[in-house]
Coordinates of C-alpha atoms in Angstrom, one line a residue:
X162 CA -154.2 -39.7 -44.8
X163 CA -156.3 -40.7 -48.2
X164 CA -155.2 -40.4 -51.9
X165 CA -157.1 -37.9 -51.8
X166 CA -156.2 -35.7 -49.2
X167 CA -152.5 -36.3 -49.7
X168 CA -152.7 -34.7 -53.7
X169 CA -154.6 -31.8 -52.3
X170 CA -152.0 -31.3 -49.5
X171 CA -148.9 -31.8 -52.1
X172 CA -150.8 -30.1 -54.8
X173 CA -151.2 -26.7 -52.1
X174 CA -147.8 -26.4 -52.3
X175 CA -146.7 -26.2 -55.9
X176 CA -147.9 -27.6 -59.3
X177 CA -147.5 -31.3 -59.8
X178 CA -147.4 -34.1 -62.6
X179 CA -149.5 -37.1 -62.1
X180 CA -146.4 -38.9 -62.6
X181 CA -145.0 -36.8 -60.3
X182 CA -147.5 -37.2 -57.8
X183 CA -147.3 -40.9 -57.7
X184 CA -143.7 -40.4 -57.1
X185 CA -144.5 -38.4 -53.9
X186 CA -146.9 -40.2 -52.8
X187 CA -144.9 -43.6 -53.4
X188 CA -148.0 -45.2 -55.2
X189 CA -148.5 -45.5 -59.1
X190 CA -149.1 -44.1 -61.5
X191 CA -152.1 -45.4 -61.9
X192 CA -153.3 -44.8 -57.9
X193 CA -153.8 -41.1 -58.6
X194 CA -155.6 -41.1 -61.9
X195 CA -158.6 -41.5 -60.3
X196 CA -158.9 -39.3 -57.8
X197 CA -157.0 -36.4 -59.8
X198 CA -160.0 -36.9 -62.2
X199 CA -162.3 -37.0 -59.3
X200 CA -161.2 -33.5 -57.8
X201 CA -160.8 -32.0 -61.7
X202 CA -164.7 -33.0 -61.7
X203 CA -165.5 -31.5 -58.3
X204 CA -163.9 -28.1 -59.6
X205 CA -161.5 -28.3 -56.5
X206 CA -158.1 -29.0 -59.1
X207 CA -157.6 -28.1 -62.6
X208 CA -154.5 -28.8 -64.9
X209 CA -152.6 -26.8 -67.2
X210 CA -150.3 -27.6 -69.4
X211 CA -146.1 -27.5 -68.5
X212 CA -144.5 -25.1 -71.1
X213 CA -142.4 -27.7 -73.2
X214 CA -138.6 -27.8 -73.0
X215 CA -137.8 -29.3 -75.8
X216 CA -140.2 -31.2 -78.4
X217 CA -143.6 -32.5 -78.3
X218 CA -146.6 -32.9 -76.2
X219 CA -146.3 -30.4 -72.9
X220 CA -147.1 -32.5 -69.7
X221 CA -150.0 -31.8 -67.7
X222 CA -149.5 -30.6 -64.3
X223 CA -152.0 -29.8 -61.5
X224 CA -152.7 -27.3 -59.4
X225 CA -155.2 -26.4 -56.3
X226 CA -157.6 -24.1 -58.1
X227 CA -157.7 -20.6 -57.3
X228 CA -160.3 -20.0 -54.6
X229 CA -160.0 -23.3 -53.3
X230 CA -156.8 -22.9 -51.2
X231 CA -158.7 -23.2 -48.0
X232 CA -160.3 -26.6 -48.7
X233 CA -158.5 -28.2 -45.3
X234 CA -158.7 -25.1 -43.3
X235 CA -159.2 -26.1 -39.8
X236 CA -159.8 -22.4 -39.0
X237 CA -163.5 -22.2 -39.6
X238 CA -164.8 -23.7 -36.3
X239 CA -162.7 -21.2 -33.9
X240 CA -163.1 -18.2 -36.6
X241 CA -167.0 -18.8 -36.3
X242 CA -167.3 -19.0 -32.3
X243 CA -164.4 -16.3 -32.2
X244 CA -166.4 -14.0 -34.5
X245 CA -169.8 -14.7 -32.2
X246 CA -168.1 -13.7 -29.1
X247 CA -167.0 -10.2 -30.7
X248 CA -170.4 -9.9 -32.3
X249 CA -171.9 -10.2 -28.6
X250 CA -169.7 -7.6 -26.6
X251 CA -170.7 -5.3 -29.5
X252 CA -173.9 -5.6 -30.8
X253 CA -176.9 -6.0 -29.7
X254 CA -179.2 -9.0 -29.6
X255 CA -181.9 -7.5 -32.3
X256 CA -178.3 -6.5 -34.7
X257 CA -176.7 -9.6 -34.0
X258 CA -179.9 -11.4 -35.3
X259 CA -180.3 -9.2 -37.9
X260 CA -176.7 -10.1 -39.3
X261 CA -177.1 -14.1 -38.8
X262 CA -181.1 -13.8 -40.5
X263 CA -178.8 -12.2 -43.3
X264 CA -176.5 -14.8 -43.8
X265 CA -179.0 -17.5 -43.8
X266 CA -180.4 -15.2 -46.9
X267 CA -176.6 -15.2 -48.6
X268 CA -176.6 -18.9 -47.9
X269 CA -180.4 -19.4 -49.4
X270 CA -179.0 -17.5 -52.8
X271 CA -176.6 -20.1 -53.1
X272 CA -178.3 -23.1 -53.3
X273 CA -180.0 -21.2 -56.9
X274 CA -183.2 -23.6 -56.4
X275 CA -186.1 -23.0 -59.0
X276 CA -189.0 -21.2 -57.5
X277 CA -191.6 -23.2 -59.7
X278 CA -190.3 -26.1 -57.7
X279 CA -192.7 -28.0 -55.2
X280 CA -192.1 -26.8 -51.6
X281 CA -191.2 -30.4 -50.9
X282 CA -188.7 -30.5 -53.7
X283 CA -187.5 -27.2 -52.7
X284 CA -186.9 -28.0 -48.8
X285 CA -185.1 -31.5 -49.8
X286 CA -182.6 -29.3 -52.0
X287 CA -182.3 -27.5 -48.8
X288 CA -181.4 -30.7 -46.4
X289 CA -179.2 -32.2 -49.2
X290 CA -176.9 -28.7 -48.8
X291 CA -177.4 -28.9 -45.1
X292 CA -176.0 -32.5 -45.2
X293 CA -173.1 -31.6 -46.7
X294 CA -172.4 -29.2 -44.7
X295 CA -172.2 -32.0 -41.9
X296 CA -175.9 -31.9 -41.1
X297 CA -177.5 -35.0 -41.0
X298 CA -180.8 -34.0 -41.5
X299 CA -183.7 -36.0 -41.0
X300 CA -187.4 -35.2 -42.0
X301 CA -190.4 -35.8 -40.5
X302 CA -194.4 -35.2 -41.2
X303 CA -196.4 -34.0 -38.4
X304 CA -199.8 -32.2 -38.1
X305 CA -199.0 -28.8 -39.0
X306 CA -196.3 -29.8 -41.7
X307 CA -193.1 -31.3 -41.2
X308 CA -189.8 -31.2 -38.6
X309 CA -186.5 -31.3 -39.7
X310 CA -183.7 -32.8 -37.2
X311 CA -180.3 -32.9 -36.7
X312 CA -177.9 -34.4 -34.0
X313 CA -175.0 -33.3 -35.5
X314 CA -175.1 -29.5 -35.6
X315 CA -173.0 -28.0 -38.5
X316 CA -172.8 -24.8 -36.3
X317 CA -172.2 -26.4 -33.0
X318 CA -169.2 -24.4 -31.8
X319 CA -171.1 -20.8 -32.9
X320 CA -174.2 -21.6 -31.5
X321 CA -172.7 -22.3 -27.8
X322 CA -171.4 -19.4 -28.0
X323 CA -174.7 -17.4 -29.5
X324 CA -177.9 -19.6 -29.5
X325 CA -179.3 -16.8 -32.4
X326 CA -177.2 -18.7 -34.9
X327 CA -179.4 -21.0 -35.3
X328 CA -181.5 -18.1 -36.5
X329 CA -179.0 -18.2 -39.7
X330 CA -180.4 -21.9 -40.8
X331 CA -184.2 -20.8 -39.9
X332 CA -184.0 -17.9 -42.4
X333 CA -182.1 -20.6 -44.6
X334 CA -184.8 -22.7 -44.9
X335 CA -187.4 -20.5 -45.3
X336 CA -185.5 -18.7 -47.9
X337 CA -185.2 -21.7 -49.6
X338 CA -188.6 -23.7 -49.2
X339 CA -190.4 -20.1 -49.3
X340 CA -192.8 -21.0 -46.4
X341 CA -192.7 -20.4 -43.0
X342 CA -190.0 -21.8 -40.8
X343 CA -189.9 -22.1 -36.6
X344 CA -186.8 -22.6 -35.0
X345 CA -186.6 -25.0 -31.7
X346 CA -183.5 -26.4 -31.4
X347 CA -182.4 -27.5 -27.8
X348 CA -179.5 -26.2 -26.7
X349 CA -178.8 -27.9 -24.0
X350 CA -175.7 -30.2 -23.2
X351 CA -176.6 -32.0 -26.6
X352 CA -177.4 -29.8 -29.3
X353 CA -180.6 -30.7 -31.3
X354 CA -181.7 -28.9 -34.4
X355 CA -185.9 -28.9 -34.6
X356 CA -187.0 -26.6 -36.9
X357 CA -190.8 -26.9 -37.7
X358 CA -192.0 -26.2 -41.2
X359 CA -195.2 -25.7 -43.2
X360 CA -194.8 -27.8 -45.7

């Protein structure tokens, strides 16, 4: 386990100072300072002054920021897969697609891209977001615009349960770029994401 992940794991249970973390990880204090600063800059952890028991500057304790507690959770893939299984049992295809398109719109809002940007820049913002989710995208020019591909579908388990999950990404891309997007994913033994984009 990396020092970074070990720090997150320890801070999930209690607040600790840099010195205490170093002792628990059996490393030098300097070895935890850099990852602590990185995690703090990323908004994953925060420093809180410990109430001083004696005169002097209070020690700084670190804790996981509220809302980031599930950072290392492995529950999301099986949760999404099971959610789609239940949805397919209880909802019609049209209802599922409508729901998934709304999810795509909500994800697009998170990107918060400036509508005055060029379409190519908006597409770059969309692919950057997808890559952070593990998509590993590539964009190529084609006769009618661009083709976005990914051989690492970040929603793979849910897609195998319900193929219209791809509509999440189609709607996301369309909303972020502001142009028409057509999903043409391959869902054989190996999943291949493919979206035609009018840009």
